[in-house]
Every structure is written in C-alpha cells, then in structure tokens.
Short mmCIF file of C-alpha atoms in Angstrom, two decimals:
data_model
loop_
_atom_site.label_atom_id
_atom_site.label_comp_id
_atom_site.label_asym_id
_atom_site.label_seq_id
_atom_site.Cartn_x
_atom_site.Cartn_y
_atom_site.Cartn_z
CA MET A 5 147.93 35.21 100.63
CA ALA A 6 144.59 34.83 98.98
CA HIS A 7 142.43 37.89 98.46
CA ASN A 8 139.83 36.72 100.77
CA ASP A 9 141.57 35.34 103.39
CA PHE A 10 142.71 36.80 107.03
CA ALA A 11 146.01 37.57 107.42
CA GLY A 12 148.28 39.60 110.57
CA GLU A 13 151.35 39.60 111.42
CA GLU A 14 152.60 39.34 114.50
CA PRO A 15 154.57 41.42 116.69
CA ILE A 16 157.52 41.34 118.75
CA ASN A 17 156.41 40.18 122.61
CA TYR A 18 159.10 38.84 124.61
CA GLU A 19 158.56 35.88 125.89
CA GLN A 20 157.93 35.16 129.59
CA LYS A 21 159.81 32.84 131.98
CA CYS A 22 159.35 29.40 133.36
CA PRO A 23 162.32 28.54 136.21
CA CYS A 24 163.25 25.96 137.06
CA VAL A 25 165.95 24.98 139.71
CA LEU A 26 167.32 21.54 139.77
CA VAL A 27 168.51 20.21 143.42
CA LEU A 28 170.06 17.25 143.12
CA ASP A 29 172.41 14.43 145.23
CA VAL A 30 175.82 13.87 144.70
CA SER A 31 177.13 11.93 147.54
CA GLY A 32 178.85 9.35 148.23
CA SER A 33 176.10 6.75 147.87
CA MET A 34 176.04 7.94 143.97
CA SER A 35 179.49 7.52 142.50
CA GLY A 36 179.78 4.96 139.98
CA LYS A 37 177.06 4.04 137.63
CA PRO A 38 174.39 6.82 139.56
CA ILE A 39 176.55 9.55 138.96
CA ARG A 40 177.63 8.61 134.97
CA GLN A 41 173.83 8.04 134.82
CA LEU A 42 172.60 11.23 136.69
CA ASN A 43 175.16 13.11 134.18
CA GLU A 44 173.81 11.76 131.32
CA GLY A 45 170.42 12.58 132.01
CA LEU A 46 171.17 15.60 132.26
CA LYS A 47 172.70 16.33 128.36
CA GLU A 48 169.04 14.44 127.59
CA PHE A 49 167.04 16.99 129.35
CA ARG A 50 169.28 19.70 127.69
CA GLU A 51 168.91 18.23 124.17
CA GLU A 52 165.15 17.70 124.44
CA ILE A 53 164.13 21.13 126.10
CA LEU A 54 166.22 22.51 123.42
CA ASN A 55 163.80 20.81 120.71
CA ASP A 56 160.94 22.38 121.97
CA GLU A 57 160.98 25.91 120.60
CA THR A 58 158.32 27.51 123.24
CA ALA A 59 160.08 25.65 126.10
CA CYS A 60 163.44 26.74 125.27
CA ASP A 61 162.35 29.84 125.17
CA ARG A 62 160.50 30.30 128.66
CA LEU A 63 162.83 27.33 130.40
CA GLU A 64 165.74 28.86 132.81
CA VAL A 65 167.50 26.40 134.80
CA SER A 66 169.92 26.27 137.64
CA ILE A 67 171.52 23.51 139.38
CA VAL A 68 172.67 22.92 142.90
CA THR A 69 173.74 20.72 144.15
CA PHE A 70 174.63 19.01 147.98
CA GLY A 71 176.70 16.65 148.86
CA SER A 72 178.79 17.84 151.82
CA ASP A 73 178.84 21.20 150.02
CA ILE A 74 176.16 22.91 148.50
CA ASP A 75 177.01 24.27 145.20
CA GLU A 76 175.53 26.24 142.89
CA VAL A 77 176.51 25.02 139.83
CA GLN A 78 174.70 26.66 137.25
CA SER A 79 172.47 29.97 137.99
CA PHE A 80 169.51 30.49 136.21
CA SER A 81 169.82 30.67 132.26
CA LEU A 82 168.21 29.47 129.18
CA LEU A 83 169.57 25.52 128.35
CA GLU A 84 170.59 27.37 125.00
CA ASN A 85 173.29 29.75 126.81
CA PHE A 86 174.93 26.89 128.60
CA GLU A 87 176.31 23.11 128.19
CA MET A 88 175.90 20.76 131.36
CA PRO A 89 178.15 20.75 133.92
CA GLU A 90 179.40 16.94 134.53
CA LEU A 91 178.81 16.32 138.33
CA LYS A 92 180.55 15.20 140.77
CA ILE A 93 180.57 13.14 144.19
CA ASN A 94 181.03 15.07 147.42
CA GLY A 95 180.89 13.54 150.48
CA SER A 96 177.70 13.55 152.70
CA THR A 97 174.20 14.07 152.22
CA ARG A 98 173.10 17.95 153.30
CA LEU A 99 170.00 17.69 151.55
CA VAL A 100 167.85 20.11 153.90
CA ASP A 101 170.34 22.80 152.98
CA GLY A 102 170.34 21.76 149.08
CA ALA A 103 166.97 22.07 149.24
CA LYS A 104 166.79 25.59 151.02
CA GLU A 105 169.60 26.71 148.58
CA GLY A 106 166.96 26.11 145.97
CA LEU A 107 163.99 27.71 147.82
CA ARG A 108 166.12 31.02 148.38
CA LEU A 109 167.47 30.59 144.46
CA ILE A 110 163.96 30.97 143.55
CA GLU A 111 162.65 33.78 145.89
CA GLU A 112 166.29 35.24 144.41
CA ARG A 113 164.84 34.98 140.76
CA LYS A 114 161.11 35.89 141.09
CA LYS A 115 163.21 39.39 142.95
CA TRP A 116 164.70 39.73 139.88
CA TYR A 117 161.73 38.65 137.49
CA LYS A 118 159.74 41.76 139.66
CA SER A 119 162.69 44.35 139.51
CA THR A 120 162.91 43.97 135.88
CA GLY A 121 158.79 43.99 135.10
CA GLN A 122 158.49 40.61 134.60
CA THR A 123 155.89 38.02 134.82
CA TYR A 124 156.50 34.15 135.49
CA TYR A 125 155.46 31.12 135.74
CA ARG A 126 155.29 29.68 138.79
CA PRO A 127 158.81 28.28 139.44
CA TYR A 128 159.00 24.51 140.18
CA VAL A 129 161.78 23.00 142.72
CA ILE A 130 163.05 19.32 141.32
CA LEU A 131 164.74 17.84 144.44
CA MET A 132 166.58 14.12 143.22
CA THR A 133 168.09 12.10 145.94
CA ASP A 134 169.01 8.29 146.19
CA GLY A 135 170.06 8.55 150.08
CA TYR A 136 168.90 9.20 154.21
CA PRO A 137 170.02 12.87 154.64
CA ASP A 138 172.67 13.57 157.23
CA GLY A 139 171.89 13.62 161.51
CA GLY A 140 170.90 17.21 162.19
CA GLN A 141 169.10 18.51 158.80
CA ASP A 142 166.21 20.19 159.71
CA ILE A 143 163.38 17.91 158.03
CA ASP A 144 160.62 19.70 160.47
CA GLY A 145 161.57 23.07 159.15
CA LEU A 146 162.12 22.44 155.41
CA SER A 147 158.70 20.46 155.34
CA ILE A 148 157.18 23.65 156.46
CA GLU A 149 158.93 26.04 154.01
CA VAL A 150 157.65 23.72 151.13
CA ASN A 151 154.19 23.30 152.79
CA GLN A 152 153.77 26.82 153.17
CA GLY A 153 155.16 27.97 149.73
CA VAL A 154 153.00 25.50 147.76
CA ASP A 155 149.92 26.75 149.78
CA ASN A 156 150.98 30.00 148.42
CA LYS A 157 151.67 29.18 145.04
CA LYS A 158 154.93 30.85 146.26
CA PHE A 159 156.39 27.61 144.34
CA ASN A 160 155.70 24.06 143.32
CA PHE A 161 158.47 21.18 144.81
CA TRP A 162 158.62 17.90 143.79
CA ALA A 163 161.09 15.07 145.09
CA PHE A 164 161.90 12.41 143.46
CA GLY A 165 164.14 9.63 145.17
CA VAL A 166 166.62 6.82 143.42
CA GLU A 167 166.82 3.24 145.22
CA GLY A 168 167.79 3.59 148.98
CA ALA A 169 165.97 6.53 149.41
CA ASP A 170 164.18 7.74 152.41
CA MET A 171 161.07 7.72 151.29
CA ASN A 172 159.15 8.32 154.22
CA MET A 173 161.51 11.28 154.28
CA LEU A 174 160.66 13.09 151.20
CA GLU A 175 156.56 12.26 152.07
CA LYS A 176 157.35 14.09 154.41
CA ILE A 177 158.98 17.11 153.03
CA SER A 178 156.37 17.33 150.17
CA HIS A 179 152.53 18.65 150.25
CA PRO A 180 150.00 16.46 149.73
CA GLN A 181 149.79 17.77 146.12
CA PHE A 182 153.09 16.48 144.91
CA LYS A 183 153.72 13.01 146.51
CA PRO A 184 158.10 11.93 146.10
CA LEU A 185 157.51 9.71 143.26
CA LYS A 186 159.81 6.92 142.78
CA LEU A 187 161.85 5.92 139.97
CA LYS A 188 162.54 2.78 138.56
CA GLY A 189 166.22 1.56 138.65
CA LEU A 190 169.14 3.94 137.63
CA ASP A 191 166.86 4.97 134.62
CA PHE A 192 168.15 8.84 134.80
CA VAL A 193 167.76 8.90 131.34
CA LYS A 194 163.81 8.54 131.25
CA PHE A 195 163.18 10.25 134.14
CA PHE A 196 164.81 13.65 132.39
CA LYS A 197 162.75 12.34 129.64
CA TRP A 198 159.64 12.48 131.04
CA LEU A 199 161.16 15.95 133.28
CA SER A 200 162.08 18.16 129.87
CA SER A 201 158.32 17.07 128.41
CA SER A 202 156.64 17.70 131.54
CA MET A 203 158.54 21.20 132.32
CA SER A 204 157.29 21.56 128.00
CA SER A 205 154.19 21.95 128.79
CA ILE A 206 154.68 23.51 131.99
CA ALA A 207 156.45 26.20 129.93
CA ALA A 208 153.94 26.17 127.13
CA SER A 209 150.39 26.45 129.41
CA HIS A 210 148.52 29.15 130.53
CA ASP A 211 147.93 28.53 133.76
CA GLY A 212 150.36 25.92 135.48
CA ASP A 213 147.55 24.60 137.87
CA ASN A 214 145.78 21.71 135.78
CA VAL A 215 148.86 20.60 133.44
CA ASP A 216 149.05 17.03 133.54
CA ILE A 217 152.27 15.72 133.40
CA SER A 218 151.83 12.38 134.27
CA PRO A 219 153.58 9.77 132.47
CA LYS A 220 151.65 9.01 129.39
CA SER A 221 152.65 5.13 128.75
CA GLU A 222 154.23 2.54 129.97
CA ASN A 223 156.96 3.08 128.28
CA ASP A 224 157.60 6.40 129.52
CA ASN A 225 156.88 5.76 132.71
CA PRO A 226 160.73 6.56 134.91
CA PHE A 227 158.18 6.31 138.00
CA GLN A 228 157.70 2.60 139.79
CA ILE A 229 154.00 3.50 140.13
CA THR A 230 151.42 1.95 137.26
CA ILE A 231 149.72 4.60 135.37
CA MET B 20 121.61 55.79 99.08
CA SER B 21 124.54 55.49 101.56
CA LYS B 22 124.30 53.41 104.88
CA SER B 23 126.35 51.84 107.41
CA LEU B 24 126.78 48.66 108.95
CA TRP B 25 128.58 46.71 111.15
CA LYS B 26 130.17 42.97 109.77
CA ILE B 27 131.54 41.51 112.70
CA VAL B 28 133.68 38.16 112.86
CA GLY B 29 134.21 35.94 116.20
CA ALA B 30 135.30 32.75 117.16
CA SER B 31 136.79 30.82 120.23
CA LEU B 32 139.22 27.72 119.62
CA VAL B 33 139.86 25.19 122.14
CA GLY B 34 143.85 25.14 123.17
CA LYS B 35 146.46 22.90 122.21
CA SER B 36 146.96 22.02 125.95
CA HIS B 37 143.93 21.79 126.49
CA ILE B 38 142.94 19.47 124.27
CA GLU B 39 146.20 17.24 125.67
CA SER B 40 144.60 17.31 128.56
CA SER B 41 140.99 16.77 127.71
CA ILE B 42 139.62 19.91 128.88
CA PRO B 43 136.89 22.12 126.67
CA CYS B 44 137.20 25.20 125.61
CA GLN B 45 136.98 27.52 129.11
CA ASP B 46 136.41 31.07 126.65
CA ALA B 47 133.28 31.54 125.31
CA HIS B 48 131.58 34.81 123.45
CA ASN B 49 129.56 36.54 121.58
CA PHE B 50 128.17 39.50 120.04
CA LYS B 51 124.29 41.22 119.21
CA LEU B 52 123.72 43.92 116.77
CA ILE B 53 120.97 45.48 118.18
CA ASN B 54 120.19 47.27 114.84
CA ASP B 55 123.23 48.28 111.87
CA THR B 56 125.15 50.68 113.78
CA THR B 57 124.82 49.65 117.04
CA GLY B 58 125.22 45.89 118.89
CA ILE B 59 127.29 44.39 122.25
CA ALA B 60 130.36 41.52 121.66
CA VAL B 61 131.32 40.07 124.86
CA VAL B 62 133.95 37.62 125.77
CA CYS B 63 134.82 35.50 129.13
CA ASP B 64 137.90 33.69 129.35
CA GLY B 65 137.33 30.46 132.66
CA ALA B 66 140.32 30.40 134.58
CA GLY B 67 142.84 27.70 133.73
CA SER B 68 141.98 26.49 137.80
CA SER B 69 138.67 26.18 138.29
CA ASN B 70 137.44 22.87 137.07
CA ASN B 71 133.84 24.19 135.79
CA SER B 72 135.43 27.28 133.92
CA HIS B 73 133.47 26.81 130.89
CA LEU B 74 130.63 27.05 132.27
CA GLY B 75 130.99 30.16 134.00
CA SER B 76 131.85 31.48 130.52
CA GLU B 77 129.51 30.57 128.84
CA PHE B 78 127.04 31.52 131.52
CA ILE B 79 128.11 35.02 131.89
CA VAL B 80 127.98 35.37 127.90
CA LYS B 81 124.45 34.96 127.98
CA LYS B 82 123.26 36.28 130.36
CA THR B 83 125.45 39.52 129.71
CA ILE B 84 123.78 40.06 126.25
CA GLU B 85 119.97 39.53 127.73
CA TYR B 86 120.29 42.21 130.20
CA ILE B 87 122.73 44.30 128.06
CA THR B 88 119.97 44.58 125.48
CA ILE B 89 117.52 45.48 128.01
CA LEU B 90 119.68 48.44 129.22
CA ILE B 91 120.19 49.68 125.49
CA GLU B 92 116.60 49.96 125.00
CA LYS B 93 116.50 50.94 128.55
CA THR B 94 118.81 54.24 128.74
CA SER B 95 119.85 54.84 124.45
CA CYS B 96 123.19 54.71 125.71
CA LEU B 97 124.70 53.85 122.42
CA ASN B 98 122.09 57.29 121.25
CA LYS B 99 124.55 59.96 119.65
CA ASP B 100 122.26 62.08 120.90
CA ILE B 101 122.53 61.35 124.06
CA GLN B 102 125.13 62.23 126.69
CA ILE B 103 125.92 59.73 129.53
CA THR B 104 127.91 60.19 132.00
CA HIS B 105 131.54 57.68 133.66
CA GLU B 106 129.37 57.71 136.35
CA GLU B 107 126.27 56.57 135.42
CA TRP B 108 127.36 54.25 133.23
CA GLN B 109 129.85 52.76 135.61
CA GLU B 110 126.62 52.43 137.88
CA HIS B 111 125.05 50.33 135.75
CA MET B 112 128.47 48.29 134.91
CA LEU B 113 128.54 47.61 138.82
CA GLU B 114 124.34 46.63 138.92
CA LEU B 115 124.82 44.25 135.99
CA ILE B 116 128.19 42.42 137.37
CA LYS B 117 126.13 42.24 141.14
CA LYS B 118 123.14 40.89 138.67
CA LEU B 119 125.68 38.16 137.55
CA GLN B 120 127.04 37.06 140.50
CA GLU B 121 124.06 36.35 141.66
CA GLU B 122 122.69 34.68 139.10
CA LEU B 123 126.04 32.68 138.47
CA TYR B 124 126.29 31.26 142.41
CA ASP B 125 122.17 30.58 141.57
CA PHE B 126 123.48 28.86 138.62
CA SER B 127 125.93 27.17 140.86
CA GLN B 128 123.49 26.08 143.97
CA GLU B 129 121.47 24.26 140.99
CA GLN B 130 123.71 22.90 139.01
CA LYS B 131 125.51 21.53 142.25
CA LEU B 132 128.90 23.19 141.66
CA GLU B 133 131.16 25.08 144.03
CA TYR B 134 130.50 28.45 143.13
CA LYS B 135 134.34 29.33 142.54
CA SER B 136 134.62 26.64 140.13
CA LEU B 137 132.80 28.98 137.27
CA ALA B 138 135.34 31.69 137.87
CA CYS B 139 136.45 33.39 134.69
CA THR B 140 137.91 36.89 133.77
CA PHE B 141 134.56 39.17 131.78
CA ILE B 142 135.05 42.16 128.69
CA LEU B 143 131.86 43.89 127.53
CA ILE B 144 132.12 46.39 124.54
CA LEU B 145 128.76 48.12 123.86
CA PHE B 146 129.80 49.83 119.86
CA SER B 147 127.79 52.18 117.26
CA PRO B 148 129.62 54.52 114.93
CA HIS B 149 130.26 57.39 117.41
CA ARG B 150 130.84 55.58 120.80
CA ILE B 151 132.41 52.86 122.28
CA LEU B 152 131.56 51.69 126.29
CA THR B 153 133.45 49.09 127.52
CA CYS B 154 133.76 46.74 131.27
CA HIS B 155 136.08 44.53 131.73
CA ILE B 156 137.68 41.99 134.77
CA GLY B 157 140.08 40.19 134.55
CA ASP B 158 143.29 40.34 131.72
CA GLY B 159 142.44 39.72 128.20
CA ARG B 160 142.67 42.59 125.52
CA ALA B 161 140.39 44.97 123.91
CA GLY B 162 140.85 48.31 121.10
CA TYR B 163 139.48 49.94 118.71
CA ALA B 164 140.54 51.82 115.53
CA ASP B 165 139.53 55.14 114.95
CA VAL B 166 138.79 56.93 111.18
CA SER B 167 142.11 57.23 110.00
CA GLU B 168 143.34 53.55 111.20
CA ASN B 169 144.87 54.66 114.15
CA TRP B 170 144.22 51.81 116.42
CA LYS B 171 144.33 52.46 120.14
CA SER B 172 143.59 50.01 123.41
CA LEU B 173 140.70 49.95 125.45
CA PHE B 174 141.68 49.28 128.69
CA ILE B 175 144.72 47.49 130.70
CA PRO B 176 144.13 44.00 131.58
CA PHE B 177 144.78 42.76 135.47
CA LYS B 178 147.59 40.77 135.50
CA GLY B 179 149.43 39.38 139.08
CA GLU B 180 153.27 38.29 139.26
CA GLN B 181 152.72 35.06 137.97
CA VAL B 182 152.20 34.09 134.28
CA GLY B 183 147.88 34.13 134.10
CA GLN B 184 147.26 35.15 137.63
CA THR B 185 144.41 37.35 137.50
CA VAL B 186 140.86 38.34 138.79
CA PHE B 187 137.59 36.70 138.10
CA ILE B 188 133.69 37.72 138.05
CA THR B 189 133.71 35.45 141.30
CA SER B 190 136.88 36.74 142.84
CA ASP B 191 135.96 38.00 146.29
CA LEU B 192 138.81 40.74 145.96
CA LEU B 193 135.87 42.42 143.80
CA ASN B 194 133.97 43.00 146.78
CA ASP B 195 136.48 45.85 148.45
CA ASN B 196 137.65 47.00 145.34
CA GLU B 197 135.62 48.59 142.28
CA HIS B 198 137.96 49.90 140.30
CA LEU B 199 138.79 46.25 139.47
CA ILE B 200 135.33 46.19 137.72
CA GLU B 201 137.08 49.20 134.89
CA THR B 202 134.39 51.22 132.96
CA SER B 203 134.98 53.19 130.87
CA ILE B 204 133.18 55.25 127.40
CA ILE B 205 135.09 56.33 124.18
CA ASN B 206 133.51 58.86 122.61
CA ASP B 207 135.39 59.33 119.10
CA ASN B 208 134.45 57.98 115.04
CA ILE B 209 135.02 54.70 115.79
CA SER B 210 135.78 51.99 112.14
CA SER B 211 136.28 48.95 113.53
CA PHE B 212 136.35 46.68 117.44
CA THR B 213 137.78 43.70 118.77
CA LEU B 214 138.40 42.15 121.57
CA MET B 215 139.82 38.76 122.90
CA SER B 216 140.76 36.75 125.65
CA ASP B 217 144.60 36.23 126.26
CA GLY B 218 144.88 33.66 124.35
CA CYS B 219 145.64 35.96 121.52
CA GLU B 220 147.22 38.60 122.82
CA LEU B 221 150.96 37.41 121.99
CA ALA B 222 149.45 37.56 117.94
CA SER B 223 147.87 40.49 117.79
CA TRP B 224 149.08 42.85 120.84
CA GLU B 225 152.27 44.27 121.85
CA CYS B 226 152.21 43.41 124.99
CA TYR B 227 155.52 42.60 126.47
CA ASN B 228 158.77 44.55 125.39
CA LYS B 229 162.40 45.65 126.59
CA LYS B 230 162.56 48.86 127.71
CA GLU B 231 165.57 50.95 126.03
CA ASP B 232 168.17 50.16 128.72
CA GLU B 233 167.33 46.59 127.43
CA GLU B 234 167.22 45.03 131.21
CA SER B 235 163.86 45.65 132.08
CA TYR B 236 159.90 44.91 130.52
CA TYR B 237 157.42 46.68 130.02
CA ASP B 238 153.71 46.69 128.58
CA PRO B 239 153.11 48.75 125.65
CA ASN B 240 149.74 47.96 125.95
CA LEU B 241 149.04 48.35 121.43
CA PRO B 242 146.92 46.94 118.92
CA PHE B 243 149.52 45.98 116.30
CA PRO B 244 148.19 47.60 112.92
CA LYS B 245 149.72 45.05 110.89
CA PHE B 246 147.78 42.65 112.38
CA PHE B 247 144.60 44.12 112.49
CA LYS B 248 144.69 46.48 109.42
CA PRO B 249 144.90 43.59 106.66
CA CYS B 250 142.18 41.41 108.75
CA VAL B 251 139.39 44.74 108.64
CA ASN B 252 140.62 44.65 104.85
CA ALA B 253 140.14 41.45 104.48
CA LEU B 254 136.32 41.25 106.57
CA LYS B 255 135.49 44.27 103.83
CA SER B 256 136.19 42.42 101.06
CA MET B 257 134.88 39.28 102.04
CA TYR B 258 131.33 41.33 102.84
CA PHE B 259 131.81 42.80 99.30
CA ASP B 260 132.18 39.38 97.42
CA GLU B 261 129.17 38.35 99.58
CA LEU B 262 130.46 35.61 101.27
CA SER B 263 128.15 34.03 104.02
CA ASP B 264 128.45 34.63 107.14
CA GLY B 265 129.31 31.10 107.33
CA GLU B 266 132.48 31.03 104.95
CA ILE B 267 133.77 34.01 107.10
CA GLN B 268 133.27 32.37 110.19
CA GLU B 269 135.21 29.01 108.71
CA LYS B 270 138.30 31.38 107.64
CA TRP B 271 138.16 33.61 110.65
CA SER B 272 138.48 30.60 112.95
CA SER B 273 141.02 28.63 110.67
CA PHE B 274 143.13 32.31 110.86
CA LEU B 275 143.24 32.05 114.55
CA GLU B 276 143.95 28.38 114.57
CA ASN B 277 147.46 29.29 112.17
CA GLY B 278 147.34 32.63 110.62
CA ASN B 279 150.36 33.95 111.89
CA THR B 280 153.31 32.12 114.10
CA ALA B 281 152.53 33.37 117.35
CA LEU B 282 148.92 32.12 117.37
CA GLN B 283 150.69 28.52 116.43
CA LYS B 284 152.60 28.16 118.97
CA GLU B 285 150.12 29.57 121.35
CA THR B 286 148.66 26.60 123.67
CA ASP B 287 145.84 28.49 125.32
CA ASP B 288 142.24 28.43 124.01
CA LYS B 289 141.70 31.27 122.66
CA THR B 290 138.83 33.66 121.86
CA MET B 291 138.76 37.05 119.05
CA ILE B 292 135.91 39.28 117.67
CA LEU B 293 136.40 41.64 115.35
CA GLY B 294 134.50 44.32 113.91
CA THR B 295 134.46 47.12 110.99
CA LEU B 296 132.02 49.34 110.08
CA ILE B 297 130.98 49.14 105.97
CA ASN B 298 129.94 51.59 104.33
CA THR B 299 128.16 51.24 101.34
#
C-alpha cells in the first residue's frame, strides 16, 4: 500500500440468503427427451450459480417435483452442498399440490430464518410444467394464494410453460407482475442459464424489486417472446 | 499556536447492479463546515423500489444542509458551553423532518411526481470535537471514534425481515411512530466520525455475525477498527502532505469502488463520509 492511499480490511460478515424453490413437472408427458433435457438444464443451473461468487454464497435452492406424487427431492441448501438429483417420471400432473408444497416450504424456511435471526431476500417460486393439471386441482385457490402472496411481498411466483402447457391456466394462477412465459422448444439448458443469471442478479441486488432480469439478447432468450 | 480542524471526505458511487439496469445512483450525500471545528454531514439512500428516489435523496440532502445551518446559528447546539437536552434536540429534529416532508411533497407536486416515488432514508450528523448530534430514519450506519480511537456506533439501523426492507422519510409508518425518527446526543471527545449508506456496511461494519451456538445470527453493529483506523491515518497523512481536496476525493472514490473484497463485490450504491479531527 502506498503511504498516501486509503486502505481498510473488511470484517467477516455472513451472507444473507436468497431462497428459491423450483417446482418441476415430472408427469408422464415429460418422459423421454423432455426429462433428459430438464435434468441437463438443472446441472447447468448448478454450474452457473457455482461460478458466481456472490450467488453461490446466497442462493438456497429447494426442488419439488409433481406428478402423481409430490416430492421434495431437495431441501433448501446452497448449491455447493448438493449434486443435482436425477429427476424421474411420475405419472399424472398434480400441479396445484406441487405449487402449494413449494409455497409451504417457503413459509417454513422464512420461519427458520426468523428464528435464527437472519434477514433474507424475497423468496422466489419457479414453476415449470408441460401440461394440464389433473382434474379436481384447485386452480382458483392457488391463484388467490399466489396473488395475495405476491401483493403482500411475501414471495415472487413465476410460472413457465413448455410446449403443450396450458398457458391460460398459468396466466390464471400468476400475478400480473410475473406473467407466465413459454419456452422455445425443449431448450431447458438455455432456460436454466437465464434463470441462473437472473437469480444471480437478484441475489446480488439490494432490493429485488427493480432488478431487470429480461433476456439481454435473442441468443440468450429461452422464451417465445421478442426482445 | 496549535489548532484543530476537521478533514472530511465523502463520495457516492452508483452500484454495479444499477449500472446494468441503467438506474442512476440513488444515494446522495453532502457535508459542510460551519467553521474549522463544527459542521454537518448528511447521507440519504433512495429506495430501490421507488423510481425517483435519486431525486428525493438529492433534495433532502440539500434542504437539510440549509435548515441545519440555520438551526446551528439559532441554537448554538454545537457550542461546548451550551447544554442541549435530548428532548430539545428531538423536538428540533421532529420539526425538521416535518418541514422536509412538506417541502418534498411540494417538490413532488411541482415536478408532477408521486410523493412516495421520492422515498429515501436519512442520516444526519452535527459534529464538533466535543459533541455529536444525530438524527436518522431507516438503515445505513454511522459511528465515531473517541480520542483513544475506540470506534462506536451511533444508532441501530431499522431493518425489516427481508433484505432492503426499511423505513423512509416518506413512509406513512412515521406518522404514528415518532420513535422511528431516532435522535441522539453524544458528549465525548470526538476524534473521527463516519456515516454511510448500507451499500458500504458489509465492507466496514460488523453487522452479520454468528452467535456462539453457531446456529443463529445477530448484528453486533460495530464499526470495524481495522477498516477505519488505516483510512483515518491515510486521510491525515494526505492532509499533512498537502494533497488537494480533488486528489483526496479521487482516492476516496477509488477506494470505495474496490478498496477491499467486500467493496469490490458490493452491487448496491455506495456512500461513505469520513471525517477526522486534525491537530496542527
């Protein structure tokens, strides 16, 4: 250090956590190429986050799958602490139950943060589906829960559809601030690259409200939208 | 004959995340010496979720300096021989905040902006070698060092459950919760002081530690001496080496940009004012 330069060591401060739950469709229609691509995309997501020194210390990910069963295949953890699970096909499409489980896990995690004196970034619920929910699933109830939660800044909820998804249903459950988007083909790798980049920006932000996470170029754009 | 004077440096830097999203620096700061040994310093941090908060921050900083200059003249509140009670100081500050809110509202009407879009936090320090008076709303940090160079914090920041949640000068919550406008008077021998937006706290403040049980966290709210002591020493040596204000300012901005790992990593706007008393 030169004599006439400012210098100062930083103290050890722990990182505040940014919880994100991925609610993923593993119903029968995802068999074959879609589930392989989804698994590949998840691995890409992990690698990208681990390469970001801020996000890898802040982003806690949980994974819930929905088919005929609802499974929490990964509980909240930093990505460095686990390998991505290999998702397997599991029957029908209990989408609402899966999404509600994601919301329940978020509330549970928030309680844990509070009980341990931690502040946290506004949680994200990311829902991904390629189909129509099973009959009897309470779409209206989920819609109310999602919209109230987003309005009250309890969490952000974002739904994504793959070819074949019921986009009208996704529109119905989503908050107007987070309109559902449809993927181009089965490019889960590009989607998870975008998601990792978005979550990195959110985890590095001070206040998630104004973070611009739209795709920056057509090349990075995993969605059927024009930039 | 020996004399004392304050050397002060301050900067506001736009955060990396704001540059990427083309958002202006929402922090603002200013300081003013009334004479060699007394002065005012203000820092405001505009709300990330409010579109015009950069304008709110600038406006509040400017108006505060104007009002406080008059208040110091009127009350001699920094005069060592004049005693001021906490109640009196609090009353002055409640009056100041009310005036600032009214002026900010008028400004929003003139500019055709929503009042709440101008939301910002507020940290004010009046300083002399023997006294510091503070007022703050929201988050950010402020502290001072006594003559033995023991650094102490000046207030507890107000933080919500979620990162970035705090209270602003425009918040309705202030109407029924005057305690959120925190004021204090420190009568001590002051050697240095600092005030900053929360964008600088991880780099300079102990604010997020693990408890001994290793399972829960707390905010010790302590200025980190290994950060401040070298900075104060550098500021003093720059003064004695007769560096110009411009050169010191440039070095301070560059230090806040990337002076340590936490400053480098920080993506939020960063503002810090540092003042030290020089005895010649």
